[in-house]
Tab-separated table of C-alpha atoms in Angstrom:
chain	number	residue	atom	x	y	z
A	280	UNK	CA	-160.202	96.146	-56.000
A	281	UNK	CA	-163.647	96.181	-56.000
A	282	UNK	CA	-165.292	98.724	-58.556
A	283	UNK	CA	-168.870	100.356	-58.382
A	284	UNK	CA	-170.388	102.171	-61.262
A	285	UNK	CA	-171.168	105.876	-60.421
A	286	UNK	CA	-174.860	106.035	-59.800
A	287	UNK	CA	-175.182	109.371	-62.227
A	288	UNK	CA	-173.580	107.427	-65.342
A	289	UNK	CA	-176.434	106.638	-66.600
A	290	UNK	CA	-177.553	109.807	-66.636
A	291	UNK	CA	-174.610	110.818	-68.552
A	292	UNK	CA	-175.646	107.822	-71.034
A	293	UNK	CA	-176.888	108.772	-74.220
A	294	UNK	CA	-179.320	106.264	-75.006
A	295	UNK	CA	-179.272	105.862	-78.861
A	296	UNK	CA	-180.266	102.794	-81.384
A	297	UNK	CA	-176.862	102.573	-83.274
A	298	UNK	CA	-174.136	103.282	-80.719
A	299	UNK	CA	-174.296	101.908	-77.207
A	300	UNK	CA	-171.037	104.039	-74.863
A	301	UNK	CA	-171.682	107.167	-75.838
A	302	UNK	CA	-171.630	108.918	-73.137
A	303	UNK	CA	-170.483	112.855	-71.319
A	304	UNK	CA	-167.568	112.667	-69.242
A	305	UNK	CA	-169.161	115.957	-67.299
A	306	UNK	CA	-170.605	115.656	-63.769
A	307	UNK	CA	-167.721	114.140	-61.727
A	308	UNK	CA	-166.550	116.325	-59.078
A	309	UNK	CA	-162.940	117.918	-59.661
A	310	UNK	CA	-160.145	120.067	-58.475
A	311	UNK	CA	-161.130	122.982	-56.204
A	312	UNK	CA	-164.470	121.589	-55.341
A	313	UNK	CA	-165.445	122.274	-59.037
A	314	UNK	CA	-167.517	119.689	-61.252
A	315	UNK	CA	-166.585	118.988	-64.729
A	316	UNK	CA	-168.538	120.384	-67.547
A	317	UNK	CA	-171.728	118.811	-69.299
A	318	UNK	CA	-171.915	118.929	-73.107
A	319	UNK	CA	-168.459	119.769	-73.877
A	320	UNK	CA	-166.629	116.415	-74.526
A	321	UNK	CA	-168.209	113.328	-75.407
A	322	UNK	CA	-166.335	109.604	-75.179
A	323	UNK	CA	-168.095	107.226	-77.793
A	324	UNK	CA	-168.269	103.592	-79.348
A	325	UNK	CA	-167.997	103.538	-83.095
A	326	UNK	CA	-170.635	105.473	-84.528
A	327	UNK	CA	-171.113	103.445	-88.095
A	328	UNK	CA	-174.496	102.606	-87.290
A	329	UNK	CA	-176.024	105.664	-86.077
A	330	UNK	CA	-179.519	106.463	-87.050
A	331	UNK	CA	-180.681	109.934	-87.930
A	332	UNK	CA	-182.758	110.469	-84.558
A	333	UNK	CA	-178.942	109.246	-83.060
A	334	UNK	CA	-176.958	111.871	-85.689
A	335	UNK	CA	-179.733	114.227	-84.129
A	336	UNK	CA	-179.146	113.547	-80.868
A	337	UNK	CA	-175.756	114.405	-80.720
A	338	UNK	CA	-176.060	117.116	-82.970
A	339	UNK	CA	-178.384	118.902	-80.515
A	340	UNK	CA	-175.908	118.410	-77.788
A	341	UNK	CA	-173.780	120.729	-78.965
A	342	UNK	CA	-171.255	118.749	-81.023
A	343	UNK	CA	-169.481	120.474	-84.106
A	344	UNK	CA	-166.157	118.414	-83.803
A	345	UNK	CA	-165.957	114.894	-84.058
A	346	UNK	CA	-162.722	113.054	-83.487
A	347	UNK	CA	-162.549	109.639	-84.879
A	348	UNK	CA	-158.720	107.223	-83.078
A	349	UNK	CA	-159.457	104.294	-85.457
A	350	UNK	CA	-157.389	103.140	-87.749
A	351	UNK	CA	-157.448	103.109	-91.733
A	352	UNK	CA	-159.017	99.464	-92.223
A	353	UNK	CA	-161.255	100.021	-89.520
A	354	UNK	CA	-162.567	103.088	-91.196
A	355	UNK	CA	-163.098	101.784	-94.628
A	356	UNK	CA	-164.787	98.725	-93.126
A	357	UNK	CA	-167.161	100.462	-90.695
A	358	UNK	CA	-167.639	104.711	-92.173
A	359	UNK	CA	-168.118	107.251	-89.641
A	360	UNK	CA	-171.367	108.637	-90.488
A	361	UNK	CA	-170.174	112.280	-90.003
A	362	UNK	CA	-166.915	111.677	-92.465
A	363	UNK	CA	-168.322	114.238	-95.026
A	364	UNK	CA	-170.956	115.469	-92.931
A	365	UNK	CA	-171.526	118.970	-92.886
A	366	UNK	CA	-173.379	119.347	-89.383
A	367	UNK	CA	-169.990	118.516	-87.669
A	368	UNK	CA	-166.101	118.937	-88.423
A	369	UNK	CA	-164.436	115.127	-88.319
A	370	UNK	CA	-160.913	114.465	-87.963
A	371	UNK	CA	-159.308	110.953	-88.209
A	372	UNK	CA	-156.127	110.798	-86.136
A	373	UNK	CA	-155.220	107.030	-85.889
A	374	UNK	CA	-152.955	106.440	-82.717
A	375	UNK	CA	-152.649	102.837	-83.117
A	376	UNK	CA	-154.275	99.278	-83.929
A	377	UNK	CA	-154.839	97.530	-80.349
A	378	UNK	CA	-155.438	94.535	-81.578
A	379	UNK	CA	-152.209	93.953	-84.085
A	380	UNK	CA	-149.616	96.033	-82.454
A	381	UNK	CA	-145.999	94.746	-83.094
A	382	UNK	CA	-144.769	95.737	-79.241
A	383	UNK	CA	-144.334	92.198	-78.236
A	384	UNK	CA	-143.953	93.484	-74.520
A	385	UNK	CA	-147.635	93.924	-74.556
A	386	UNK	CA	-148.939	91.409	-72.625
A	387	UNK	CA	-152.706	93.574	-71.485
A	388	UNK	CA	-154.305	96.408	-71.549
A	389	UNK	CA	-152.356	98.427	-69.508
A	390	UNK	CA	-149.216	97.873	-71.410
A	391	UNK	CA	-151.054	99.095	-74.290
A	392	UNK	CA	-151.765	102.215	-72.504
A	393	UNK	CA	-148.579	102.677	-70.861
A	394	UNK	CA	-147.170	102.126	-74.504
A	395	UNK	CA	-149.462	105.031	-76.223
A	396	UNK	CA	-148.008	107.566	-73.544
A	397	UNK	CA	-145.022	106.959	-74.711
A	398	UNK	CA	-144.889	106.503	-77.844
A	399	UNK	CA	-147.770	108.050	-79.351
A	400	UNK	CA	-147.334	111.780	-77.844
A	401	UNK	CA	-147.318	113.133	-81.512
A	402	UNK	CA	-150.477	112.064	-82.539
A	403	UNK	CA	-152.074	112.662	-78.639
A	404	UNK	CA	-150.501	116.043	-78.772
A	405	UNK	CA	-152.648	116.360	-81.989
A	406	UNK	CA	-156.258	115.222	-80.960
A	407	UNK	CA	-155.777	118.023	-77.937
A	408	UNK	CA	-155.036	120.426	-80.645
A	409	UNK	CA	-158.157	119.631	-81.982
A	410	UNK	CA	-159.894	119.433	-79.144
A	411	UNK	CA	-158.375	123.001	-78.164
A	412	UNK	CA	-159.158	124.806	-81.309
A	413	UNK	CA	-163.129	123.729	-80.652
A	414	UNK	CA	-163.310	125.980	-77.990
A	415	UNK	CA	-167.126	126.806	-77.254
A	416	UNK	CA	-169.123	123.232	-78.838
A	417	UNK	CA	-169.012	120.229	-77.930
A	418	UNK	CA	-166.224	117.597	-79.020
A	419	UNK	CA	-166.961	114.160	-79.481
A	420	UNK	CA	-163.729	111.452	-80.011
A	421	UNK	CA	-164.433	107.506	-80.520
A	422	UNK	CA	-162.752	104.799	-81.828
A	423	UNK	CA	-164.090	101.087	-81.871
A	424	UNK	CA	-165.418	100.252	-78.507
A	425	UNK	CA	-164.719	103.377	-76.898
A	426	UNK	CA	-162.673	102.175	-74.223
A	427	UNK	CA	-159.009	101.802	-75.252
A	428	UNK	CA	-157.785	104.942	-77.193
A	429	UNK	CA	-160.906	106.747	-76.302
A	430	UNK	CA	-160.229	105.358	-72.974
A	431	UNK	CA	-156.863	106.807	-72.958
A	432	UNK	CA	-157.892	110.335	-73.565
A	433	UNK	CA	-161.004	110.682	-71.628
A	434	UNK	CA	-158.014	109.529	-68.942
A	435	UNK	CA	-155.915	111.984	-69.250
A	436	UNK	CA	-158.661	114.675	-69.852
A	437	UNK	CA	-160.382	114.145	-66.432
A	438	UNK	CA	-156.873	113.790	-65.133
A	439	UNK	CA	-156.314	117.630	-66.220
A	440	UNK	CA	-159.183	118.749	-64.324
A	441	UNK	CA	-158.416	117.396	-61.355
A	442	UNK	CA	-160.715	114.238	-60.936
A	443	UNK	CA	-160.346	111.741	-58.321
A	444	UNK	CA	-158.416	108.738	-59.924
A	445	UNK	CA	-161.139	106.209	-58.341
A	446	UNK	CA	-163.794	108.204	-60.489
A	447	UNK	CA	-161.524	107.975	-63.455
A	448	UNK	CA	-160.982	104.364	-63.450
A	449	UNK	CA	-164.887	103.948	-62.465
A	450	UNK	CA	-165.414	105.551	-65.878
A	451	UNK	CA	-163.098	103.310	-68.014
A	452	UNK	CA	-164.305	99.919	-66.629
A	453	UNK	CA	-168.255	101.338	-67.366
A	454	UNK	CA	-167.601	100.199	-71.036
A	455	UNK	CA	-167.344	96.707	-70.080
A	456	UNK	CA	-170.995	96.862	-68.778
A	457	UNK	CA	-172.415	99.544	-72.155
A	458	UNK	CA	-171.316	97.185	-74.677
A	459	UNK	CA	-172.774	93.674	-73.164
A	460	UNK	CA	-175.222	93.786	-75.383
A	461	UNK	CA	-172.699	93.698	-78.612
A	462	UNK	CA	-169.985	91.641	-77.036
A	463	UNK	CA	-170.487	88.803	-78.940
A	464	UNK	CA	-170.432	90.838	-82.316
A	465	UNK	CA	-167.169	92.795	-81.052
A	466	UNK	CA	-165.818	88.900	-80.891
A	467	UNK	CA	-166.380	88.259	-84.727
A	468	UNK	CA	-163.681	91.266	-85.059
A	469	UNK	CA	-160.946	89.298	-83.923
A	470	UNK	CA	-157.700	88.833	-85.528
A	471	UNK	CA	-156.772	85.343	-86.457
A	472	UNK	CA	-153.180	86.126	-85.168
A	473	UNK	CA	-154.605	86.475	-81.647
A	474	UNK	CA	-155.820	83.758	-79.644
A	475	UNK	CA	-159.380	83.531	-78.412
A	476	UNK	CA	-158.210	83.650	-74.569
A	477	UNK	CA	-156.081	87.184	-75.024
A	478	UNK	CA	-158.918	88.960	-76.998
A	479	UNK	CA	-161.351	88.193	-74.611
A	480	UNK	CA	-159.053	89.928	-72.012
A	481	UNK	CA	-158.431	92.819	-74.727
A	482	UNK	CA	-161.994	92.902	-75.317
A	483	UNK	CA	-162.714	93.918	-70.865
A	484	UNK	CA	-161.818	96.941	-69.356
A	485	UNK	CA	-160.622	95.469	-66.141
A	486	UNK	CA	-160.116	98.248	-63.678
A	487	UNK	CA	-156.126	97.642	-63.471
A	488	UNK	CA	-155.611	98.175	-66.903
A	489	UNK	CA	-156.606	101.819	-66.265
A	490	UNK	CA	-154.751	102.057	-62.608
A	491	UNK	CA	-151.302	100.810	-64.849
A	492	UNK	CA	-151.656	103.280	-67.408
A	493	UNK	CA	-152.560	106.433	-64.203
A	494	UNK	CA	-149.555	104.492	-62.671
A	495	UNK	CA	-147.164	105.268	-65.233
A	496	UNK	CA	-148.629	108.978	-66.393
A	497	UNK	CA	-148.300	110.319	-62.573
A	498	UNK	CA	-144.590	108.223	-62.091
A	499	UNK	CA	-142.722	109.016	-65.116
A	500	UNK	CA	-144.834	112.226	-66.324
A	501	UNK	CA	-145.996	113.493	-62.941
A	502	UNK	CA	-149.785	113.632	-64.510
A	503	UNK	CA	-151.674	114.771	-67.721
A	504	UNK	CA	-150.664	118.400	-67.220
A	505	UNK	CA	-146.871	117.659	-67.054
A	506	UNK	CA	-147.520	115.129	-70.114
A	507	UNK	CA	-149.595	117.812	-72.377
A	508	UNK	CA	-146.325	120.166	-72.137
A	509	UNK	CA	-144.066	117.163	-72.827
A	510	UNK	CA	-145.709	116.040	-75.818
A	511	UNK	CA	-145.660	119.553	-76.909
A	512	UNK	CA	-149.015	121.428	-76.393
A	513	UNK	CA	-148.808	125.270	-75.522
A	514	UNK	CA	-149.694	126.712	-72.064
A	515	UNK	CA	-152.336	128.025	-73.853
A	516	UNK	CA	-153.937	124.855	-75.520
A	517	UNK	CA	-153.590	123.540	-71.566
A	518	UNK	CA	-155.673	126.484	-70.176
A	519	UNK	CA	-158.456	126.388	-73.211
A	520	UNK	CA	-158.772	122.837	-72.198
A	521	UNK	CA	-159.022	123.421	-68.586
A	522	UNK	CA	-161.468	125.745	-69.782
A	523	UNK	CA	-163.663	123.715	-71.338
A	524	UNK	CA	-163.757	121.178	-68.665
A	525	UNK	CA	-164.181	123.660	-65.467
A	526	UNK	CA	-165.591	126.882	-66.712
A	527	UNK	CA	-169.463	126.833	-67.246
């Protein structure tokens, strides 16, 4: 499959000094000829390093709520520099560690993904609440790289408003080409349990990775709508989401 990189992503690209796939997921064309929302939810990298032109940047765009997937040892090692911030409202809501999970049927990527559908609804089911009660600003969620867990739910958000899976798996395999410039520093992270060969395929976002994971939502969930009820949100939590995608 070959994959092109939307021509507008780099207008959705926040171009910052500490952070390097931060970017909107608004602009891509959606159900009923409608276009997802700018400035309402923002996928992002870690964002340890941010300066305070970068904490301004994203403050101006709107964002009050900032949703942070990592884990506990990642967040001690690397702080969120809006944990204890009072210009936004931060949340840590760990869904797992990619690179030490204990599912030994992980083999890639995809199985990783496939594996947080189902068995990480709970904690899914409560960055949506979050996401939900932040009606009206702009929500940001991260975790590392931006492109696993973050990759996950920016998945299944464009998923609920409709978006074309092509443009959705476009999206996830744009983080390969943000975070060149830190690759080699992302390396230094890896587990000693893992051998250099996997993490460099854990450390891609090879398009079939995300077509697995859309695979397995649409066949066993029939899609991110069907999935938000499963996992428990409210037919209300769906439509305030669909509202802050599709409604300007």
């Amino acid at each position: 499959m070959t994959m092109t990189i939307d021509s507008n992503s780099n207008k959705r690209l926040l171009q910052l000094e500490g952070a390097y796939n931060v970017r909107d997921i608004g602009g891509y064309g959606a159900a009923e000829g409608l276009t997802v929302q700018k400035g309402r939810f923002l996928r992002a990298d870690g964002l340890h390093r941010l300066t305070d032109g970068d904490q301004d940047a994203i403050v101006g765009m709107g964002v009050r709520t900032v949703i942070d997937l990592r884990h506990a040892q990642e967040l001690a090692q690397k702080r969120n520099v809006f944990n204890g911030s009072e210009r936004a409202n931060y949340y840590n809501i760990s869904l797992i560690n990619p690179a030490t999970s204990t599912n030994m049927n992980i083999r890639s990527l995809g199985d990783m993904y496939v594996n947080m559908l189902d068995e990480c609804g709970h904690l899914l089911r409560e960055v949506f609440e979050r996401m939900a009660e932040a009606e009206g600003d702009c929500v940001l969620f991260h975790c590392a790289a931006g492109k696993d867990r973050t990759g996950v739910v920016a998945a299944l958000l464009l998923d609920l408003a409709g978006v074309e899976r092509s443009v959705i798996v476009a999206d996830y395999a744009e983080t390969e080409v943000n975070l060149a410039p830190i690759m080699d520093e992302l390396r230094k992270d890896r587990p000693e349990q893992i051998p250099a060969e996997m993490y460099e395929l854990f450390l891609g976002s090879a398009p079939s990775n995300m077509e697995m994971m859309l695979d397995h939502l649409h066949g066993n969930f029939g899609g991110a709508e069907s999935y938000f009820a499963r996992i428990g949100l409210s037919d209300e939590q769906i439509a305030v989401l669909k509202r802050m995608l599709l409604q300007p």
